[in-house]
XYZ file of C-alpha atoms in Angstrom:
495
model
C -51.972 -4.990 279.400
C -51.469 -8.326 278.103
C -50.665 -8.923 274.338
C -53.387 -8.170 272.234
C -55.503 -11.962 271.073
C -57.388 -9.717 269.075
C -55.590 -10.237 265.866
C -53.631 -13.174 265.183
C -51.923 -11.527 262.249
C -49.727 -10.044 265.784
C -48.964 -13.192 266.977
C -46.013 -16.061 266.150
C -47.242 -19.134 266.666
C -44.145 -21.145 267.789
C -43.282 -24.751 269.329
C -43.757 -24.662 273.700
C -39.817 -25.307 273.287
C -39.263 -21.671 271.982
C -40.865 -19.819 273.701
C -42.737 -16.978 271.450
C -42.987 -13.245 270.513
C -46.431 -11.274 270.480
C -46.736 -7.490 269.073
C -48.418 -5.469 271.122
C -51.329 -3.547 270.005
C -49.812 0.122 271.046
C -46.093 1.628 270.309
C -43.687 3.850 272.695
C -44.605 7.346 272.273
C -40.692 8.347 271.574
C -37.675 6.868 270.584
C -37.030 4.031 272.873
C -33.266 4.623 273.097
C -33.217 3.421 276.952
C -35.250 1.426 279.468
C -35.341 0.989 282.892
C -38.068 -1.170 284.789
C -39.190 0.847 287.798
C -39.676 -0.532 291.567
C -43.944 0.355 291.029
C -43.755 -2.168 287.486
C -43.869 0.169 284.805
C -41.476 1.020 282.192
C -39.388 4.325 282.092
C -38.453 4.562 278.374
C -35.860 7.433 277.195
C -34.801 9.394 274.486
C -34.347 13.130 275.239
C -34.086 14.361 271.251
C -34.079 11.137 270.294
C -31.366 11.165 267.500
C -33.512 13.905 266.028
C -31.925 17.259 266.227
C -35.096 18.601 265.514
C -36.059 17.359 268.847
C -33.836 19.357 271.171
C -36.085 21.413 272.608
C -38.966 18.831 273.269
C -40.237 18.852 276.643
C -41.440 15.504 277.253
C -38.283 13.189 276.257
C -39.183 10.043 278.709
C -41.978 8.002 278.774
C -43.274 5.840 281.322
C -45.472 2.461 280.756
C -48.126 1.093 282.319
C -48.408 -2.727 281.705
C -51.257 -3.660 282.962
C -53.390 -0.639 280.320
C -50.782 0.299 277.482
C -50.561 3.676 278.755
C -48.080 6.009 278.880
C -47.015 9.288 281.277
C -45.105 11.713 279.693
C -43.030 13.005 282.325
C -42.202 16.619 281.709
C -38.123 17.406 281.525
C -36.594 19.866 283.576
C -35.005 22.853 282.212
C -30.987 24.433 281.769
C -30.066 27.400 282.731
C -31.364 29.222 279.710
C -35.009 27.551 280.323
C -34.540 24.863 277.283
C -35.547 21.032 277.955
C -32.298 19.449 278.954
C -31.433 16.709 276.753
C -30.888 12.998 278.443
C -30.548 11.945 275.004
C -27.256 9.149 275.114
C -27.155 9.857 279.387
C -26.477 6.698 281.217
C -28.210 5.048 284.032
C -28.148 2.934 287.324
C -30.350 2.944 290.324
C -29.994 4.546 294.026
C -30.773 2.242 297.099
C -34.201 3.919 297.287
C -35.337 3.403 293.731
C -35.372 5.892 292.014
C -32.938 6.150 289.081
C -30.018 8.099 287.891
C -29.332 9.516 284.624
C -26.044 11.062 283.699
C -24.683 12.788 281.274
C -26.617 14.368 277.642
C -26.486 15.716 274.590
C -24.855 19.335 274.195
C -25.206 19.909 270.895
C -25.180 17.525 267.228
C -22.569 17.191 264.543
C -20.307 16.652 266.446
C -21.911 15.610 269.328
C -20.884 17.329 272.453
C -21.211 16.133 276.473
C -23.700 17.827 279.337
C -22.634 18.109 282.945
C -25.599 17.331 284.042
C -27.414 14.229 286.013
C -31.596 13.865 286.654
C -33.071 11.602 288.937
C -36.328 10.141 288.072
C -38.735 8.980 290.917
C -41.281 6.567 290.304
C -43.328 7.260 293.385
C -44.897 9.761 291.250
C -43.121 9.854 287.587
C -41.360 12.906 288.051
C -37.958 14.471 287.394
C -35.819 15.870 290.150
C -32.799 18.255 289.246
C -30.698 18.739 291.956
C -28.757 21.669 293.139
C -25.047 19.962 293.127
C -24.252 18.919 289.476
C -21.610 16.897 288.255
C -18.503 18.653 286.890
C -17.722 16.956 284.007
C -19.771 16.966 280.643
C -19.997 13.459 279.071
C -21.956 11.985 276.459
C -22.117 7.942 276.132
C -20.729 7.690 279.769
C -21.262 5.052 282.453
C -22.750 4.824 285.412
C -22.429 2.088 288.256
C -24.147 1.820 291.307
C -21.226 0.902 294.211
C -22.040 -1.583 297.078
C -22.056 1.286 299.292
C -24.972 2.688 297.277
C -22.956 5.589 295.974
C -22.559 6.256 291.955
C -20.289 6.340 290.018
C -19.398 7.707 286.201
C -16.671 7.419 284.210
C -15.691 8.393 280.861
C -17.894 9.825 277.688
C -17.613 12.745 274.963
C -17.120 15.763 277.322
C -17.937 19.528 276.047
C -14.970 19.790 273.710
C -15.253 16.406 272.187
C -12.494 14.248 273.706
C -13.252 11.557 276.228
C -13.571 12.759 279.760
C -10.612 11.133 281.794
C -12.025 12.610 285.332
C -14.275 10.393 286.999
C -17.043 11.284 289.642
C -19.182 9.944 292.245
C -22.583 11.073 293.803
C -24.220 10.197 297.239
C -27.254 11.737 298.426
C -25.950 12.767 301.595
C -23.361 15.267 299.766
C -23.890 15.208 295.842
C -21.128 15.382 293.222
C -17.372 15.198 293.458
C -14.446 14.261 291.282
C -12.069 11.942 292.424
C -9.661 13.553 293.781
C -5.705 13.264 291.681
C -4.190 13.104 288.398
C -6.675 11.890 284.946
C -6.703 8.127 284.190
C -3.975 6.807 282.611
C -5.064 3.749 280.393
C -2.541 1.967 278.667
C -5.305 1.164 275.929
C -3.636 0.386 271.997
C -5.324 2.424 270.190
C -8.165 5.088 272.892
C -8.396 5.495 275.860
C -11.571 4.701 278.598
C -14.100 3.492 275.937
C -17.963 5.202 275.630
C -20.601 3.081 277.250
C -18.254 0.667 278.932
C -19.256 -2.543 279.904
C -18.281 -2.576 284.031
C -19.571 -4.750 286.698
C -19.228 -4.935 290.550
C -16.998 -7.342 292.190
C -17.681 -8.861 295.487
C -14.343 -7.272 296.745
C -15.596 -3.957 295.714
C -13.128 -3.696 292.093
C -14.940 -3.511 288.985
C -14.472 -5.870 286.206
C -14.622 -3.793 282.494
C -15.906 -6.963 280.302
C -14.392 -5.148 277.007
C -17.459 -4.264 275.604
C -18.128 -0.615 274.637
C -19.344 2.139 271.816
C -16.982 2.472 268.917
C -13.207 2.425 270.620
C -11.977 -0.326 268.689
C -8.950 -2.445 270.104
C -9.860 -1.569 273.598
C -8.253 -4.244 276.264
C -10.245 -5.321 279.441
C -9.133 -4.762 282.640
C -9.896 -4.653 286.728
C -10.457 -1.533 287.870
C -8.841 -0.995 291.852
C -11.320 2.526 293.136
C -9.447 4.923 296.040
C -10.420 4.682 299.214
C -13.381 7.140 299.992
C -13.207 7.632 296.226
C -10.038 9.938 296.445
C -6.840 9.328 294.423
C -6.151 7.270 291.374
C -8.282 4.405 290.178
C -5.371 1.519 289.584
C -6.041 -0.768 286.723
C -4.866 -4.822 286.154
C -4.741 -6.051 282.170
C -6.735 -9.022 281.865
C -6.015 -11.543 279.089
C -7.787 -14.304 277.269
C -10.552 -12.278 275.153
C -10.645 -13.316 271.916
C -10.827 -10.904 268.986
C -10.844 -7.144 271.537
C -11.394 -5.359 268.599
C -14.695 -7.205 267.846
C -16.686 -5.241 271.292
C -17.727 -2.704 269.944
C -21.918 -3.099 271.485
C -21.116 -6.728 272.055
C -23.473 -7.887 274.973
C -21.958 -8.895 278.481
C -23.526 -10.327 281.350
C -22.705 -11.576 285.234
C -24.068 -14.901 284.759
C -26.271 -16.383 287.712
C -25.981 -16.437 290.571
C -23.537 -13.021 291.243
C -21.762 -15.150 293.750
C -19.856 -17.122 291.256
C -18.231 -13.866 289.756
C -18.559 -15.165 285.891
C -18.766 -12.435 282.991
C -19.759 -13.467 279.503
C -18.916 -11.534 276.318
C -21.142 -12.171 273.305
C -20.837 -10.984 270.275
C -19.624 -7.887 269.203
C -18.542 -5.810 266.055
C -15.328 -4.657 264.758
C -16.419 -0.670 264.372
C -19.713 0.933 263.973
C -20.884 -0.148 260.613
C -19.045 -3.256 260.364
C -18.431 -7.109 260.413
C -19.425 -9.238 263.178
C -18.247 -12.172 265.472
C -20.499 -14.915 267.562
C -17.977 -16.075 269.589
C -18.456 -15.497 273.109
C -16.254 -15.668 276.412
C -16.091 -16.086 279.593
C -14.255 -15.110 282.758
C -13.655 -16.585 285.877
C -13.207 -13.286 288.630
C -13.374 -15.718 291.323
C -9.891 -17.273 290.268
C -6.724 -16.233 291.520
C -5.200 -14.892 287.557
C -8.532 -14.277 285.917
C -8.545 -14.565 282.041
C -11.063 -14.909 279.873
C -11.902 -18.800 277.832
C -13.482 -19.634 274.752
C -17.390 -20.627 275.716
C -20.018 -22.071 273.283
C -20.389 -20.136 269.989
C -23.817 -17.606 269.507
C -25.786 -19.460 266.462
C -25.639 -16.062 264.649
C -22.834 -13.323 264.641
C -24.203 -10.380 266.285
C -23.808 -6.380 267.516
C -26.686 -4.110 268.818
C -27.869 -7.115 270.734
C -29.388 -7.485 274.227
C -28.316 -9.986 276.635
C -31.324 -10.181 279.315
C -30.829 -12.486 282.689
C -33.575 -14.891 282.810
C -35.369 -15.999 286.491
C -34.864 -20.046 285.337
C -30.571 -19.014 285.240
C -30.251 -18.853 281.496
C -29.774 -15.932 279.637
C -31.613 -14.309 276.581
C -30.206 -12.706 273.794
C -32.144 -10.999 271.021
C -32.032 -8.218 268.466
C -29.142 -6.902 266.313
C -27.407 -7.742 263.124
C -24.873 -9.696 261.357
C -23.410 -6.402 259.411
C -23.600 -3.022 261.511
C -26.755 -1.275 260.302
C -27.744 -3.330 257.928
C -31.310 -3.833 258.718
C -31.119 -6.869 255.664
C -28.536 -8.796 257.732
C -30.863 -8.352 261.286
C -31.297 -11.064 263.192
C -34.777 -11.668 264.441
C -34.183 -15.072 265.898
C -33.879 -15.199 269.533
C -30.962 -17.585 271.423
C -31.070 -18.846 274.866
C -28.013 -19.824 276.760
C -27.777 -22.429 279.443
C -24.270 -21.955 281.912
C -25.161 -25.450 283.176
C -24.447 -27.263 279.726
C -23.082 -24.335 278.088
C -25.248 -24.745 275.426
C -26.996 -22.058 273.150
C -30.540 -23.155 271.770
C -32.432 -20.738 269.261
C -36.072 -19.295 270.347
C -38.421 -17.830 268.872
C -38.157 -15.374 266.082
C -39.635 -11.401 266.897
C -41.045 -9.628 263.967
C -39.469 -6.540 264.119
C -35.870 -6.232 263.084
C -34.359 -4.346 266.084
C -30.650 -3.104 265.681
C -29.262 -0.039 267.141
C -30.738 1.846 269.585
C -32.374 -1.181 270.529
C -33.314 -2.486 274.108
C -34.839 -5.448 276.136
C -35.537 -6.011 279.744
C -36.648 -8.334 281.917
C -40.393 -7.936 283.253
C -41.533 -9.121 287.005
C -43.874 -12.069 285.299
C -40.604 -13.778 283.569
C -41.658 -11.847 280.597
C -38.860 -9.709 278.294
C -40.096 -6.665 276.405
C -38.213 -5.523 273.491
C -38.587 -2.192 271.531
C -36.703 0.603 269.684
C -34.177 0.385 266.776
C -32.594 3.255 264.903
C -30.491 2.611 262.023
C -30.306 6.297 260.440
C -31.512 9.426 261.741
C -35.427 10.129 261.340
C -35.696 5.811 260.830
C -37.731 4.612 264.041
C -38.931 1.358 265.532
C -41.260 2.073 268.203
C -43.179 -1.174 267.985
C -43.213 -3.224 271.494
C -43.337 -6.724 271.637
C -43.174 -9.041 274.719
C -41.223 -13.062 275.012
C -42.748 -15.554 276.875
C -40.256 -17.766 278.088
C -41.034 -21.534 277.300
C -41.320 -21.504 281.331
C -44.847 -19.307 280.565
C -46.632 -22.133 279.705
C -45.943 -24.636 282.300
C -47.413 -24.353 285.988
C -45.836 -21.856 287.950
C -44.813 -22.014 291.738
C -46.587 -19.461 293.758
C -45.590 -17.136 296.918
C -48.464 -17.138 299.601
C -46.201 -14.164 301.747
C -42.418 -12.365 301.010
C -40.856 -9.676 303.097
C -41.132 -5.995 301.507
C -37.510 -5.780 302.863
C -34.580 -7.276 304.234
C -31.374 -6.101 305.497
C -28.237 -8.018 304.551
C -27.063 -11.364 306.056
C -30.362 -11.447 307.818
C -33.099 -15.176 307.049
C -36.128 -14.319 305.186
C -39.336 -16.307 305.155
C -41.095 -16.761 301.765
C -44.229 -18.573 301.874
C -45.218 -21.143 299.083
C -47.558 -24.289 299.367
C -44.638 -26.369 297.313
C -42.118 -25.803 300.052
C -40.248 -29.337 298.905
C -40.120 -29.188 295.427
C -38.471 -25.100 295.362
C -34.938 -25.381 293.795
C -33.765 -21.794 294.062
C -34.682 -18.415 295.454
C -32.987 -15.355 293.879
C -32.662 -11.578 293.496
C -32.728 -10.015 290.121
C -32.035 -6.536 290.221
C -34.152 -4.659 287.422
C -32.547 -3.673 284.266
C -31.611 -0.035 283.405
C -30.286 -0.458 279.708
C -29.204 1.038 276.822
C -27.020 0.326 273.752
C -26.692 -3.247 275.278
C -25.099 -1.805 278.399
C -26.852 -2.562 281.593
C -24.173 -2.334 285.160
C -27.103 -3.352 287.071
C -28.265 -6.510 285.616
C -27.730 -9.883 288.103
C -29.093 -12.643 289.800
C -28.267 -13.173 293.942
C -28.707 -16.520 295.455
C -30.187 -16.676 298.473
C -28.995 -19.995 300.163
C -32.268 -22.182 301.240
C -31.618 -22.898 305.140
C -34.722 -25.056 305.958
C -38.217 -25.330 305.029
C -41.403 -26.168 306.844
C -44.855 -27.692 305.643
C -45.657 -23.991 303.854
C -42.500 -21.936 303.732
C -38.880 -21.978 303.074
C -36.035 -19.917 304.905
C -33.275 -18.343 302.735
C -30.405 -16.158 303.748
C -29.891 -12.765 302.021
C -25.991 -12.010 301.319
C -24.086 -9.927 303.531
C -21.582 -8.562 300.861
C -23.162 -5.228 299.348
C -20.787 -5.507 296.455
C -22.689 -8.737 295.375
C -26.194 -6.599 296.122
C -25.636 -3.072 295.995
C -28.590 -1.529 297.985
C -31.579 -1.145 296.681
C -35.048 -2.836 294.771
C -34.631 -6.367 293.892
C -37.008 -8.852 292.094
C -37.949 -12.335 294.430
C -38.266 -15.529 292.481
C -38.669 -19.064 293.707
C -37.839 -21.686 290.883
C -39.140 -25.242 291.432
C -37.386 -28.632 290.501
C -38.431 -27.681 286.800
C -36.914 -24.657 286.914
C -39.769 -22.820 286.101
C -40.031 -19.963 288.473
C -42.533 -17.831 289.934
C -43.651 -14.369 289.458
C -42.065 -11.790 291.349
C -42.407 -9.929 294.380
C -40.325 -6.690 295.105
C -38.228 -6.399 297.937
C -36.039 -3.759 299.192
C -32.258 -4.770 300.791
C -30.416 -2.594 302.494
């Protein structure tokens, strides 16, 4: 459905140079504490209890959107052992190379909070949940998950069942489920915690991952390269990396791998020094490409920020919205908007949202170039459900068009995308759809695809053959013209 023109008390009217923010006329039906954008279109929101204790037992904790209506599915949640709703509430999330997505981890119990060993799989073909047999061993609660370039997953850390942070990490393939890897627990040579909740970790093209130093709480935490076992068996190796400024300030900072993947660049922005506390804009950047990667002082944010949402734009900037100067103060939110150019390394403020959005927030990317934003959840019972959808300043110019695109594509193989403005495309990409929450998204990034030739209706672009720079799986297909103003999408499957 496309923002209500109904009412024009919904609507910011802003300057073609900002872009601008429209309210839609409908709300999520729960808590919005995650998002993913499924392979069909539609939005898979979740919350499980929802920060509601209340809610424990609820049945329908996910719901799923339908753009192009305002509807929602309420999926209905699979059950434990004793025949309660399991709770996904503060799982974590990345996709398998056939779409469908993987949710990890749960909530046990409240006050404390306490880890599930327990992972769903949600399938968009028809909006249902799949609990399989196999199980993961370890209970965790603010985990991650990462999707490997040889499709499997992989999950590390979280609150496990006794309240400590779960040192054993695990990987899933569909072929034979769960396992742990095998040898001794993790031994981080952290300051002050050890593996952080909800850590920020990205793929490298060689196969490491890169943990940005962004995370949940865990002050003081240092980043570092991450070197997996072979087959996923023995003890994951870790290399300090140097050159962030103020550590103790990541605490649900934003990071992103800035376009395209194959320049290996991470950017930290933002960031707060605990929970409840002060904020930073400065933001950083790291070179993984160079021989001693360390982070370097980039352009500033134009407002200090945690609980913020960095989303990957198809024109090669990247969006940043929500959060707040001061922890949960929802007087200090920021509703202004920033773009960030890595050409100029500039930041330019967009348009400003009407809702305040800070924790529990998210933002993701839509297949028209759009980003939707919803949720926030300062305090217990205190909800933002409202949606509201960016246009990109790109929205209002023309757009370049795809006549044809492949459905799939294996890797290192030419693809022919047909467009009637063959000469004037600058780029064709791959965006991998966002699964998010907290600010944390492992599956956010942009692939080149190198332009080979073109004739008088078509261009020929080469798909990667590294899986580590595009794990297996659903991608988004953009052209961008000489503007760079891009297309709409079209989805693609590589593997």
């Amino acid at each position: 459905m496309l923002p209500s023109q109904t009412d024009d008390r919904m609507l910011i009217a802003q300057a073609s140079g900002l872009g601008s923010w429209q309210l839609m006329s409908y709300s999520c039906p729960i808590n919005p504490i995650s998002a993913a954008l499924l392979r069909t279109g539609r939005i898979l929101f979740l919350a499980g209890s929802g920060n509601n204790p209340d809610n424990i037992n609820t049945p329908n904790g996910a719901a799923v959107l339908n753009l192009s209506n305002g509807t929602f599915i309420r999926p209905t949640t699979p059950l434990d052992s004793a025949g309660s709703p399991i709770d996904f509430f503060c799982c974590a999330h990345s996709f398998l190379s056939d779409g469908r997505l993987m949710c990890a981890g749960g909530t046990d119990q409240y006050d404390p909070f306490l880890g599930l060993p327990v992972a769903l799989i949600f399938n968009p073909s028809n909006n249902q949940w799949v609990k399989e047999s196999n199980q993961p061993e370890g209970a965790r609660w603010y985990p991650t998950v990462i999707t490997m370039g040889d499709g499997r997953i992989v999950v590390l850390s979280g609150i496990d069942e006794f309240g400590g942070i779960d040192t054993y990490p695990e990987s899933y393939s569909s072929a034979t489920g769960w396992s742990y890897f095998s040898g001794p627990a993790l031994n981080w040579q952290y300051p002050t915690s050890s593996f952080p909740m909800y850590s920020h970790l990205f793929l490298m093209q060689d196969g490491r991952l890169f943990y940005s130093g962004a995370y949940f709480q865990n002050t003081g935490v240092s980043t570092h390269i991450l070197t997996l076992p072979a087959n996923y068996q023995g003890q994951i190796t870790e290399t300090p990396v140097s050159g962030l400024q103020n550590p103790d300030y990541g605490d649900q900072a934003a990071s992103v791998l800035l376009p395209p993947a194959q320049d290996q660049k991470v950017m930290m922005i933002g960031g707060g020094n605990d929970y409840y506390g002060q904020t930073t804009n400065r933001v950083n950047i790291i070179d993984l490409n160079a021989s001693s990667p360390a982070y370097t002082a980039a352009a500033s944010l134009n407002f200090a920020r945690m609980h913020h949402n960095a989303v990957l734009l198809p024109d090669r900037t990247v969006f940043v919205c929500n959060g707040s100067a001061v922890g949960e103060d929802a007087n200090q939110g920021t509703r202004t908007s920033e773009i960030y150019n890595p050409a100029t390394n500039t930041w330019t403020t967009a348009a400003t949202a009407q809702k305040t959005r800070l924790y529990h927030a998210v933002a993701i990317l839509l297949p028209d170039g759009r980003v939707l934003a919803s949720g926030g959840n300062p305090a217990r019972g205190t909800e933002e459900r409202s949606i509201e959808i960016y246009s990109p300043p790109y929205m209002s110019q023309t757009r370049p068009t795809m006549s044809s695109a492949p459905t799939s594509a294996t890797y290192g193989a030419t693809i022919t995308v047909g467009t009637s403005q063959p000469n004037s495309v600058k780029w064709v990409h791959l965006i991998r759809p966002m699964a998010t929450t907290h600010g944390l998204d492992t599956e956010q990034r942009l692939v080149d695809l190198p332009i080979t030739s073109r004739t008088s209706n078509s261009v020929k672009v080469t798909v990667t053959s590294n899986r580590n720079i595009a794990p297996p799986g659903y991608y988004m297909l953009f052209i961008v013209n000489n503007s760079n103003v891009p297309s709409q999408a079209r989805w693609i499957r590589i593997s």
